[in-house]
mmCIF file of C-alpha atoms and ligand atoms in Angstrom:
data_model
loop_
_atom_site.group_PDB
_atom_site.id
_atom_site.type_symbol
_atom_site.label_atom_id
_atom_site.label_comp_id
_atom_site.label_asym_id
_atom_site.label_seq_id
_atom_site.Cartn_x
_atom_site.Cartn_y
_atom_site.Cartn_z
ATOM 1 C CA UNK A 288 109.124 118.964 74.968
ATOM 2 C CA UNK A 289 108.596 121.496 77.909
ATOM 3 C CA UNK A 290 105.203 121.296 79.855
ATOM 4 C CA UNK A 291 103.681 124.651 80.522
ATOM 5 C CA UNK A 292 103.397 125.820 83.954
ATOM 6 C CA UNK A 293 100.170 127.829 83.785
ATOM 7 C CA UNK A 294 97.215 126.959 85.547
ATOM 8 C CA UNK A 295 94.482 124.647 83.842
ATOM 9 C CA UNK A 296 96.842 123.448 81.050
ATOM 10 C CA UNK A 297 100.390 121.931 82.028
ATOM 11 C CA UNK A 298 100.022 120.384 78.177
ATOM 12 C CA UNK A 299 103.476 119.220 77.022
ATOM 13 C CA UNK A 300 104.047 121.881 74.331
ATOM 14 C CA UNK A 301 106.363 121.901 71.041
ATOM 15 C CA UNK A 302 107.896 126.045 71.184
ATOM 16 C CA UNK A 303 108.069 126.013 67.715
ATOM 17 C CA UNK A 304 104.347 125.437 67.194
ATOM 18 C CA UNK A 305 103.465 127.982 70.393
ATOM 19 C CA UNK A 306 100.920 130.514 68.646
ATOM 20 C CA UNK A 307 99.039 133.010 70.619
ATOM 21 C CA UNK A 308 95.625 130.870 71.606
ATOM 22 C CA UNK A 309 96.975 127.495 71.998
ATOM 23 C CA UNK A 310 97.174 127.612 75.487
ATOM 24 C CA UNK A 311 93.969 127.682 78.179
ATOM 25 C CA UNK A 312 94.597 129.184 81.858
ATOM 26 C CA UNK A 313 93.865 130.305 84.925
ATOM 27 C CA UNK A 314 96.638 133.788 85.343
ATOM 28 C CA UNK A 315 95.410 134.070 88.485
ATOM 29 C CA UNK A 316 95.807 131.595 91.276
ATOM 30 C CA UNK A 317 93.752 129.109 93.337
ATOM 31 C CA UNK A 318 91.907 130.462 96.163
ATOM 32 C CA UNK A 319 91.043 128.505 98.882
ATOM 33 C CA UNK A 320 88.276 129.864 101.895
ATOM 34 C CA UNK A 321 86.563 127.499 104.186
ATOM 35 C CA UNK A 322 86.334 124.740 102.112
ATOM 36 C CA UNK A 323 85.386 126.819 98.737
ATOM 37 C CA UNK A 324 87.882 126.703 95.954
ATOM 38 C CA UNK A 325 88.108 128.720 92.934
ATOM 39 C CA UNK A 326 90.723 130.839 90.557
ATOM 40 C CA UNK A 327 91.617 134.283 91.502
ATOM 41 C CA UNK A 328 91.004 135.669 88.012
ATOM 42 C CA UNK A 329 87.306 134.127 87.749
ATOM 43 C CA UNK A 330 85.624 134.090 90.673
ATOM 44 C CA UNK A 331 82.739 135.535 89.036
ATOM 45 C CA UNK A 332 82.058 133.556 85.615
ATOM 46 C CA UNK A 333 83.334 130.176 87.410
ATOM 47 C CA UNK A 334 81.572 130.339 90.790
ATOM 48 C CA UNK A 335 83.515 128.670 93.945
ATOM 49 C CA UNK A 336 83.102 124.831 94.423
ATOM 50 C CA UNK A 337 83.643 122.721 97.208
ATOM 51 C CA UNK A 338 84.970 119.065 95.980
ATOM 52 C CA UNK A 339 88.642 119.612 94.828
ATOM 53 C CA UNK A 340 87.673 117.841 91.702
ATOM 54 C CA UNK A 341 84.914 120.154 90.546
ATOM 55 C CA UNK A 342 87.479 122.783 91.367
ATOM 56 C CA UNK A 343 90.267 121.039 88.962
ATOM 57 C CA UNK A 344 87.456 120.988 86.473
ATOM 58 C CA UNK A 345 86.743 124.518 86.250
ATOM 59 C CA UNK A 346 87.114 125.641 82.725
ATOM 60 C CA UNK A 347 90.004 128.264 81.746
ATOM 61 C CA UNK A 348 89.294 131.457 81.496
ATOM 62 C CA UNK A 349 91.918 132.903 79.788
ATOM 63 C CA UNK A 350 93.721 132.229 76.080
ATOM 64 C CA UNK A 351 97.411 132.967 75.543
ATOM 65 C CA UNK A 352 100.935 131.039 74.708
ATOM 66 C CA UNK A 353 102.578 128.350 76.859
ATOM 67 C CA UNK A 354 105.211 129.290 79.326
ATOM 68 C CA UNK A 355 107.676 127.816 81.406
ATOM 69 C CA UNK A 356 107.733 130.342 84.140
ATOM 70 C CA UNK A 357 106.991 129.122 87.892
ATOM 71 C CA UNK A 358 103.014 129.760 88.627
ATOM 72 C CA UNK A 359 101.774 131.885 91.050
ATOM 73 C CA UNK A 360 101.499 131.251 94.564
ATOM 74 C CA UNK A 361 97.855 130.725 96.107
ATOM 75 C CA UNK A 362 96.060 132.640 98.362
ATOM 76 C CA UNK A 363 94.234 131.750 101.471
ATOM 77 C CA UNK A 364 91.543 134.852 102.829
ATOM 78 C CA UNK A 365 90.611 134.205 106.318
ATOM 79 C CA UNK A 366 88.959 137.167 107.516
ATOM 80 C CA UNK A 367 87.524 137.445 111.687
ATOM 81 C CA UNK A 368 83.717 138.323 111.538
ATOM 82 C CA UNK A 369 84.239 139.277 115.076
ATOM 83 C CA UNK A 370 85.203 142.597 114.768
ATOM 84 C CA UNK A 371 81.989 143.314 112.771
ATOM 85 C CA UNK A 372 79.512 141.810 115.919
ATOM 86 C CA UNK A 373 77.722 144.092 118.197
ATOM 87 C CA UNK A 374 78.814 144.293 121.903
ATOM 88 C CA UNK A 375 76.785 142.660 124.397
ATOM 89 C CA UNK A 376 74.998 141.107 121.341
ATOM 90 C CA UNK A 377 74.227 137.348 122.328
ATOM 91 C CA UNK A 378 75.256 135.892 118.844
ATOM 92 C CA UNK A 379 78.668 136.924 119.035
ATOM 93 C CA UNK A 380 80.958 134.761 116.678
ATOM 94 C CA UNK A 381 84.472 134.451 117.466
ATOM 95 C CA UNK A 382 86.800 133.066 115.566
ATOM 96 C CA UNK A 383 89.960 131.781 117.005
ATOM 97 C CA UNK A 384 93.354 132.294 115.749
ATOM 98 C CA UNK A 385 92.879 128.584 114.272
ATOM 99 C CA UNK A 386 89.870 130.289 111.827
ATOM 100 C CA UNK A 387 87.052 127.701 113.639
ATOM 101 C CA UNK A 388 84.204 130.065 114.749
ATOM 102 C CA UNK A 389 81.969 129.189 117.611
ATOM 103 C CA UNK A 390 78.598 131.384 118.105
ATOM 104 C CA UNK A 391 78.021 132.119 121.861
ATOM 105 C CA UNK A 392 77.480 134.803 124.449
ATOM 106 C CA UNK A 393 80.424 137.160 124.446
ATOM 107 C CA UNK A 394 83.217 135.228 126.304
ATOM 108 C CA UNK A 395 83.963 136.836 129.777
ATOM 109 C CA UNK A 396 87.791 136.077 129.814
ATOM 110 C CA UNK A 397 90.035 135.415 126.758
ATOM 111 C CA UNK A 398 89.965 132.416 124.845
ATOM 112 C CA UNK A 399 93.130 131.416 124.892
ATOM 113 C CA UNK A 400 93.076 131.039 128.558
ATOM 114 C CA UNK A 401 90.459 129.309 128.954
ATOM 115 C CA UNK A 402 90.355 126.629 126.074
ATOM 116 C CA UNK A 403 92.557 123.852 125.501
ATOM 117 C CA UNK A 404 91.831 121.364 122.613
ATOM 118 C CA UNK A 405 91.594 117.688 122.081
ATOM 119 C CA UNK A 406 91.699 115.323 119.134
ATOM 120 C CA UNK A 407 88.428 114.482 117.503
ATOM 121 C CA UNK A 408 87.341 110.898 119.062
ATOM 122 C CA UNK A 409 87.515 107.730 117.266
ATOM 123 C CA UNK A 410 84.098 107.349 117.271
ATOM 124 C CA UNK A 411 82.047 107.319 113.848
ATOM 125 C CA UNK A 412 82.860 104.060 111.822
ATOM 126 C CA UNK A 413 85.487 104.226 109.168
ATOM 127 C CA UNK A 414 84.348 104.221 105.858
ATOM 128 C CA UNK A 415 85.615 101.479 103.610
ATOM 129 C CA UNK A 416 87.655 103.064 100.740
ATOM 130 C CA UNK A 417 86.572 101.120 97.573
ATOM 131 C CA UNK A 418 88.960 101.529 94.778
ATOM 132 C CA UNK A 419 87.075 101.160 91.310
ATOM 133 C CA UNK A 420 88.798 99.247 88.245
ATOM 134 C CA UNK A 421 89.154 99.315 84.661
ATOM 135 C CA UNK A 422 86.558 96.537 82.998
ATOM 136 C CA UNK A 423 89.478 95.660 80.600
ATOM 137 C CA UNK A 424 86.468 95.060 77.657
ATOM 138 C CA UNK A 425 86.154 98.675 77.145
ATOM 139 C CA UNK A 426 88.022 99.930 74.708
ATOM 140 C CA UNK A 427 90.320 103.077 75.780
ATOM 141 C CA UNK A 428 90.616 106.265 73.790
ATOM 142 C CA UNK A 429 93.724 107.449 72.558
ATOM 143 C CA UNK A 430 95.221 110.178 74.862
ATOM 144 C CA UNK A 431 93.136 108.939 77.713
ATOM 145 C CA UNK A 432 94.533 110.218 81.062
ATOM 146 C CA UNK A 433 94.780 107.808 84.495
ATOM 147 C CA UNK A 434 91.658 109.127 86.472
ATOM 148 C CA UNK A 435 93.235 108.380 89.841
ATOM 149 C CA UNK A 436 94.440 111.375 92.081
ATOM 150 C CA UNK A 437 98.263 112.289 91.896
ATOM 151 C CA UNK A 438 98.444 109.956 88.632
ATOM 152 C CA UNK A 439 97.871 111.636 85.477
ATOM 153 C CA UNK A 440 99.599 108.717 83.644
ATOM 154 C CA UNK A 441 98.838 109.011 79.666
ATOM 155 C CA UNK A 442 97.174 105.967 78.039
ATOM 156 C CA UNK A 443 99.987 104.457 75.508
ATOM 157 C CA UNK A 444 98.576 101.074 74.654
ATOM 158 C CA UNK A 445 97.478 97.804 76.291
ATOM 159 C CA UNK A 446 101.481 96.778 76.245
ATOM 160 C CA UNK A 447 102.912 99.514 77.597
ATOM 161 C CA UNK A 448 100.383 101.246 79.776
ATOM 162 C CA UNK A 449 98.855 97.738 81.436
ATOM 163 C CA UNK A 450 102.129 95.549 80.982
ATOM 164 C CA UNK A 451 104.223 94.426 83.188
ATOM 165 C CA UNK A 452 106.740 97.473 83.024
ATOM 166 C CA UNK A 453 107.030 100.793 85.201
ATOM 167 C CA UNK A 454 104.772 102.519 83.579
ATOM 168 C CA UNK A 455 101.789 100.228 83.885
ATOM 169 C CA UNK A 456 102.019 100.879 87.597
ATOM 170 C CA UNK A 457 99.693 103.919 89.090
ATOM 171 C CA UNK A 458 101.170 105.407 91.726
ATOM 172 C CA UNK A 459 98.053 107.626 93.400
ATOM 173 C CA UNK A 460 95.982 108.699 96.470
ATOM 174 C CA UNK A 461 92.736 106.602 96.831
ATOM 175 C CA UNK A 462 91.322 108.958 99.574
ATOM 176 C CA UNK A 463 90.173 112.670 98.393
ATOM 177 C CA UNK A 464 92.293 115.733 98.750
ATOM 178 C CA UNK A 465 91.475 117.931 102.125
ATOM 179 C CA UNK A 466 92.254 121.925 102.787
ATOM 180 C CA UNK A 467 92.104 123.260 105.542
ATOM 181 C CA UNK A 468 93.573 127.288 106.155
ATOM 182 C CA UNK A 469 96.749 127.007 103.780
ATOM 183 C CA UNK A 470 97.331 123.011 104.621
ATOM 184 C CA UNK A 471 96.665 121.257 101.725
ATOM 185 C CA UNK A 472 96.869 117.104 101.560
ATOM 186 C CA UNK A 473 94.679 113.506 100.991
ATOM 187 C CA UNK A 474 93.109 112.095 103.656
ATOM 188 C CA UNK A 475 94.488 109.002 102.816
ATOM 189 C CA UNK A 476 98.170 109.854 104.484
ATOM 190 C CA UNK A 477 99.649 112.047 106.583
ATOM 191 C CA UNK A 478 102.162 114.428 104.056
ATOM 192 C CA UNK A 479 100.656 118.307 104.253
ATOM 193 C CA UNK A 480 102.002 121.185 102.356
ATOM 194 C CA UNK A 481 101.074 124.782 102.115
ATOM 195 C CA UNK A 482 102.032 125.659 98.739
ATOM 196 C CA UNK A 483 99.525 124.770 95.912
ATOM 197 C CA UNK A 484 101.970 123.437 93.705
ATOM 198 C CA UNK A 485 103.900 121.504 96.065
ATOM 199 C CA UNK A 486 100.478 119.859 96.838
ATOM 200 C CA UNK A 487 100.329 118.860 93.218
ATOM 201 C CA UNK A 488 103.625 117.390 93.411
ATOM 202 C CA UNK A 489 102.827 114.909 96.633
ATOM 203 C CA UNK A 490 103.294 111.701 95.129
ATOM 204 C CA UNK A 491 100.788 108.930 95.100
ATOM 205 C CA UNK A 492 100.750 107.142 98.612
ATOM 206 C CA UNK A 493 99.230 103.939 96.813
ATOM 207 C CA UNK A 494 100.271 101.387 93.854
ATOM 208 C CA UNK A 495 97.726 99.542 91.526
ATOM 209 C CA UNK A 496 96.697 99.436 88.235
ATOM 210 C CA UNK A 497 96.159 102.595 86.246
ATOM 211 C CA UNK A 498 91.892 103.681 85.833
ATOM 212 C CA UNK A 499 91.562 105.126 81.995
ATOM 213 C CA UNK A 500 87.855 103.906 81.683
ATOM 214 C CA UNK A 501 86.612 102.793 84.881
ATOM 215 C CA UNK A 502 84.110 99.357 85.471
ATOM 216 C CA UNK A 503 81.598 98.530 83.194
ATOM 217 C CA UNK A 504 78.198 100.532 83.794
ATOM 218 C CA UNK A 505 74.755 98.041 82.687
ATOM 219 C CA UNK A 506 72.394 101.020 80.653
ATOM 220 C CA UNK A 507 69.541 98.956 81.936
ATOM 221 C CA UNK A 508 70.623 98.907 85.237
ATOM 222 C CA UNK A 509 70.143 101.838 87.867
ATOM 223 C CA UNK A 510 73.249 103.431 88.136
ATOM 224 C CA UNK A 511 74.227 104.646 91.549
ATOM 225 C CA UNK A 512 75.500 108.209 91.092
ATOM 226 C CA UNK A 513 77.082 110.802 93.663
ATOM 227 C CA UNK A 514 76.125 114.552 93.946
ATOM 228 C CA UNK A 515 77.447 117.553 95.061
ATOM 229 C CA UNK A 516 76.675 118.379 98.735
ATOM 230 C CA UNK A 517 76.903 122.558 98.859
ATOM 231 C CA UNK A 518 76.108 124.099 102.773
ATOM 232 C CA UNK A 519 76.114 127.361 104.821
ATOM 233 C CA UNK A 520 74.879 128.058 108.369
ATOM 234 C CA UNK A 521 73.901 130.236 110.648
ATOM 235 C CA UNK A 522 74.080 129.711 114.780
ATOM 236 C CA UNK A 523 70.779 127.409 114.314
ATOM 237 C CA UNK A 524 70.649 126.174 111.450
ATOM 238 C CA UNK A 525 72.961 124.361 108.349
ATOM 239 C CA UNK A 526 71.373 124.870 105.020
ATOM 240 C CA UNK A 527 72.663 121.795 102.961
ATOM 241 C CA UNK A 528 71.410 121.947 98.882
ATOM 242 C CA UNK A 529 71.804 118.327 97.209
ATOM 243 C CA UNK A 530 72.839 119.337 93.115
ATOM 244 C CA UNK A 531 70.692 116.069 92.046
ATOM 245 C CA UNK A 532 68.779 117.524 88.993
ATOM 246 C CA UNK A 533 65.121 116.019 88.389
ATOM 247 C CA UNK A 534 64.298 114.375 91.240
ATOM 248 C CA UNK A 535 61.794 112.484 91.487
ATOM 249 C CA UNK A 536 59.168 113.840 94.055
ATOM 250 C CA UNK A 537 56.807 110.809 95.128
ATOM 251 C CA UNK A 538 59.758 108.303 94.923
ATOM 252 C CA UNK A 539 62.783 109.994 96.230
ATOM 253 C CA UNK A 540 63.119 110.469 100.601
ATOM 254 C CA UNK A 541 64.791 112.286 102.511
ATOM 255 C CA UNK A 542 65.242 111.546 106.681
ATOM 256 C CA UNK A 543 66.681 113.096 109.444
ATOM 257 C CA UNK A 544 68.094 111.554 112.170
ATOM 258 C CA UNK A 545 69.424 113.092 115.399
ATOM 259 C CA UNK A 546 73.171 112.870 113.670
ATOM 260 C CA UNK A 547 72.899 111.539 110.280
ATOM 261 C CA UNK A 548 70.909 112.464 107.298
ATOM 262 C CA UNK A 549 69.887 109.857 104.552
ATOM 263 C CA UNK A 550 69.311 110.399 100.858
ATOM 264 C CA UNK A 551 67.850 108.381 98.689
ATOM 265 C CA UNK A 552 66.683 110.492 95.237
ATOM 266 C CA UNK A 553 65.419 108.454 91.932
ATOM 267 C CA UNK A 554 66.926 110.778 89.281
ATOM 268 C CA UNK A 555 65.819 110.348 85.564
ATOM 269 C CA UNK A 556 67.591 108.220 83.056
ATOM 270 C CA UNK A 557 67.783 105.490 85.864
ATOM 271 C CA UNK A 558 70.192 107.540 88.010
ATOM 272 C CA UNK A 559 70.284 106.962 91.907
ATOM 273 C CA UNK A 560 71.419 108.756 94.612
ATOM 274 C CA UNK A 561 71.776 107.310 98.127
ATOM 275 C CA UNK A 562 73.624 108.838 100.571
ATOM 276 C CA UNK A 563 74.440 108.609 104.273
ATOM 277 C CA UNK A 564 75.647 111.715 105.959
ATOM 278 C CA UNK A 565 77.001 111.461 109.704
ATOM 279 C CA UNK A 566 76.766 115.126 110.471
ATOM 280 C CA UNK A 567 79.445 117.158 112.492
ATOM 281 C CA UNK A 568 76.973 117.869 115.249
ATOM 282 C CA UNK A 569 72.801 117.040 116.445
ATOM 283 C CA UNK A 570 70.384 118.223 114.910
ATOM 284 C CA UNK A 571 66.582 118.309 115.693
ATOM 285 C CA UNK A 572 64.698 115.993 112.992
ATOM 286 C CA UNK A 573 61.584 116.773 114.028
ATOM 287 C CA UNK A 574 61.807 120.583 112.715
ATOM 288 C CA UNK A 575 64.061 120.227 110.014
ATOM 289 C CA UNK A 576 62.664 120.618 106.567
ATOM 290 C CA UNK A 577 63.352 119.745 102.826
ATOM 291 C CA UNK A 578 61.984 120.820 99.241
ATOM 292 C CA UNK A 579 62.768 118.750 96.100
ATOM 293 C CA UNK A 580 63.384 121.412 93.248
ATOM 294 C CA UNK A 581 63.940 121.215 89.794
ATOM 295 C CA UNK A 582 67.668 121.448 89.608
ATOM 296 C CA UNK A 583 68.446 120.478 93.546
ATOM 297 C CA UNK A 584 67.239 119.145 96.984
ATOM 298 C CA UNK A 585 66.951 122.191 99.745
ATOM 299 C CA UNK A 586 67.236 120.624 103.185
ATOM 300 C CA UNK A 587 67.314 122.792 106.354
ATOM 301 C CA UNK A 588 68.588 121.609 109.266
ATOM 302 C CA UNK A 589 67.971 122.577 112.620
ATOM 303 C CA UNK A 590 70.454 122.615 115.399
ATOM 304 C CA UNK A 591 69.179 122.166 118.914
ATOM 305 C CA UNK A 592 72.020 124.829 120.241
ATOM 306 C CA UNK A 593 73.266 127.899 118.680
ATOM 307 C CA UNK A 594 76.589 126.438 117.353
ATOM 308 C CA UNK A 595 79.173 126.530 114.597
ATOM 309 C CA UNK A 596 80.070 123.667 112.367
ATOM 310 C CA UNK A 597 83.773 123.735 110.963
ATOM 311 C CA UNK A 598 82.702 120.699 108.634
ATOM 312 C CA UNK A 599 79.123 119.243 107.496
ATOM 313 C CA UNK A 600 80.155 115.478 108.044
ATOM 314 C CA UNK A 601 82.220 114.509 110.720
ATOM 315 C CA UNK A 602 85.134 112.629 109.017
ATOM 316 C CA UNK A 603 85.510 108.891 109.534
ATOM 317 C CA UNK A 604 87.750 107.601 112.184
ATOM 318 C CA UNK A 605 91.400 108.062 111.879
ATOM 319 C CA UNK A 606 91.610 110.590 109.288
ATOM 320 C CA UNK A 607 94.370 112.902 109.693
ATOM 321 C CA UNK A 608 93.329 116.290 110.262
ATOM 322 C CA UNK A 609 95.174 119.330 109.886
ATOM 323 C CA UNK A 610 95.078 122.018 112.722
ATOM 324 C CA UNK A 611 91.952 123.685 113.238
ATOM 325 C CA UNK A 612 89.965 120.485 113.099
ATOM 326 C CA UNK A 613 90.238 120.359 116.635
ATOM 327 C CA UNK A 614 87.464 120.805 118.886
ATOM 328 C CA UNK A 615 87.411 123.847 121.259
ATOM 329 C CA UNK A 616 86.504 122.636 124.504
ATOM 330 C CA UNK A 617 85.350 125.583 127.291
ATOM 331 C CA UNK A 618 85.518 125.636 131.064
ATOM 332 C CA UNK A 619 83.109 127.406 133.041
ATOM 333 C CA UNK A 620 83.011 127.517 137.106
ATOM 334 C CA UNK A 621 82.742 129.998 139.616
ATOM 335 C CA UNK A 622 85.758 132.457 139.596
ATOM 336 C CA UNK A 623 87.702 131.632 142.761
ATOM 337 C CA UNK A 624 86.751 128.197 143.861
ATOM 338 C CA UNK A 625 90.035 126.107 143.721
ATOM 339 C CA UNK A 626 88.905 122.885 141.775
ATOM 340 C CA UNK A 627 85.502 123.875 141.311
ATOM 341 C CA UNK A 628 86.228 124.134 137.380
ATOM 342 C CA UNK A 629 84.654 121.544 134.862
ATOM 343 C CA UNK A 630 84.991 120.741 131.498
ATOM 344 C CA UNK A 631 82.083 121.735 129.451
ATOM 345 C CA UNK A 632 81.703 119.819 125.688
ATOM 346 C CA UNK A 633 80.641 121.476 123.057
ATOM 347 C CA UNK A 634 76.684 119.888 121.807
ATOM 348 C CA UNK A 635 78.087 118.330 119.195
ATOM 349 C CA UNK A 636 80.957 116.838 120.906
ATOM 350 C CA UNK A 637 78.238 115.202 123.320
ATOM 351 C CA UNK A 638 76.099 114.039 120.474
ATOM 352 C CA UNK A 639 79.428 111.952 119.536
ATOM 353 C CA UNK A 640 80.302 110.397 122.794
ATOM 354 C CA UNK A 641 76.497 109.785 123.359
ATOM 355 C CA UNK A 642 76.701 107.151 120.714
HETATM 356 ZN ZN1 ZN B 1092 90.508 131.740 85.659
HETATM 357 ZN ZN1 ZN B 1093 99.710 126.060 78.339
HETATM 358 ZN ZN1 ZN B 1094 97.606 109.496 99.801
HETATM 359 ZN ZN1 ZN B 1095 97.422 105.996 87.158
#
């Protein structure tokens, strides 16, 4: 049977049985723009998301028949902000060719000649990558799909699908996917691609078993859960929101530490949430603030220096980063003096070798 190439479905489909309404898309294609992700043709109804999995999970938008045809290419938007700035205006952002913007006084002589870049230090600790298991007791559902990245592998029995043969082997990425301006990967190895559906093709870096149902959870145990972290910023500070519905507001804390910010929310139904962030730059926990609302956790956070954030967490050691990741480093000295230039770190590049 042919698969169908649109967006959202790639169902195997029978041509012969291909009435109008049996297949649900995306016509448009994916749109990627620092770090949000969403579908050209429903931006509006299905609002941009951040975690490439929430993006995958968007519903489809459209109904139609299955094709064959090649889908559309993405389309990465990276537009300069600079151009819109006052002159002489103090806040002036400029955004490098690289699309990382740094807020600053208006630089005297061009960037490019007076930046170089350097690889992010090794300094946070790696973060163990657990891989979760199937609790072979639960039963799986017929037509249940491998959860694992870059797998997709359709339950087809205890014999076949956790045997000893080819297919009982999962061949996937255990680390998340990463975008960064058109380069699309995992963090878990080093293969990027620009293309959207040459991303979906990368094959699994890692073998193990297949993950239809996932461990066992205990209903009268808490169950640690994860939620969506959503941010923006301006020069001082990074508004982060925490999607953890019905928290509870005597029980649940929030702290802020000079680089790392700690979650712990009591959610109903026995849910948990704790979380350790280690933030891209410093930040000033003495002035920055959080709410606990009904449907998410507002924190503010409050940056000592005027300064721009390409990511909210600085990744853990060793991650391969695409281009742009790099940190812009500026020299400043008196014009003229032969040697008299130094190397001047950006705050949060300080912060990092500080620790
Ligand atoms: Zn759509
Ligand atoms: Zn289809
Ligand atoms: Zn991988
Ligand atoms: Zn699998």
């Amino acid at each position: 049977m042919p698969r169908c190439t649109h967006q959202g479905c790639q169902k195997e489909y029978d041509e012969s049985d291909n009435v109008d309404g049996s297949c649900s898309y995306h016509p448009g294609g994916p749109v990627f723009h620092e770090g949000l992700k969403s579908w050209s043709c429903c931006q509006n109804t299905n609002k941009p998301v951040l975690e490439f999995d929430a993006f995958m999970a968007l519903p489809p938008c459209t109904k139609g028949v299955h094709s064959s045809a090649p889908p559309p290419k993405p389309t990465t938007t990276n537009t300069s902000s600079s151009s819109t700035a006052p002159a002489n205006n103090a806040n002036h952002v400029v955004t490098s060719s690289n699309g990382v913007e740094t807020y600053g006084p208006p630089p005297v002589a061009a960037p490019s000649s007076s930046s170089v870049t350097a690889p992010v230090p090794a300094a946070a600790p790696p973060a163990p990558v657990v891989i979760e298991e199937d609790d072979l007791s639960i039963p799986v559902p017929d037509g249940a799909r491998c959860k694992r990245l870059a797998c997709g592998a359709v339950w087809e029995g205890e014999s076949v699908s956790r045997g000893t043969g080819d297919k009982a082997i999962c061949r996937f990425h255990p680390q998340s996917a990463i975008f960064h301006e058109g380069s699309k990967g995992y963090l878990c190895c080093k293969r990027r691609v620009l293309e959207f559906d040459e991303f979906m093709k990368i094959e699994g870096c890692t073998t193990g078993h297949h993950l239809f149902v996932g461990p066992k959870r205990d209903e009268t145990k808490e169950e640690l859960v994860t939620c969506r972290l959503d941010h923006y910023q301006t020069p001082l500070q990074i508004h982060v929101s925490a999607f953890a519905k019905g928290a509870d507001k005597e029980r649940s804390k929030i702290i802020f530490e000079t680089q790392q910010l700690h979650l712990d929310l009591f959610l109903p139904s026995n849910k948990r949430i704790t979380r350790s962030v280690t933030l891209y730059g410093p930040i000033d926990p003495s002035t920055s603030s959080f709410r606990i609302l009904g449907t998410k956790v507002e924190m503010i956070l409050q940056k000592p220096n005027a300064a721009s954030w390409p990511l909210l967490e600085l990744p853990p050691a060793g991650s391969e980063l695409p281009p742009g990741y790099a940190l812009t480093f500026g020299v400043s000295g008196r014009t003229g003096t032969v040697g008299g230039k130094e190397i001047v770190l950006a705050p949060e590049e300080l912060a990092r070798r500080a620790r």
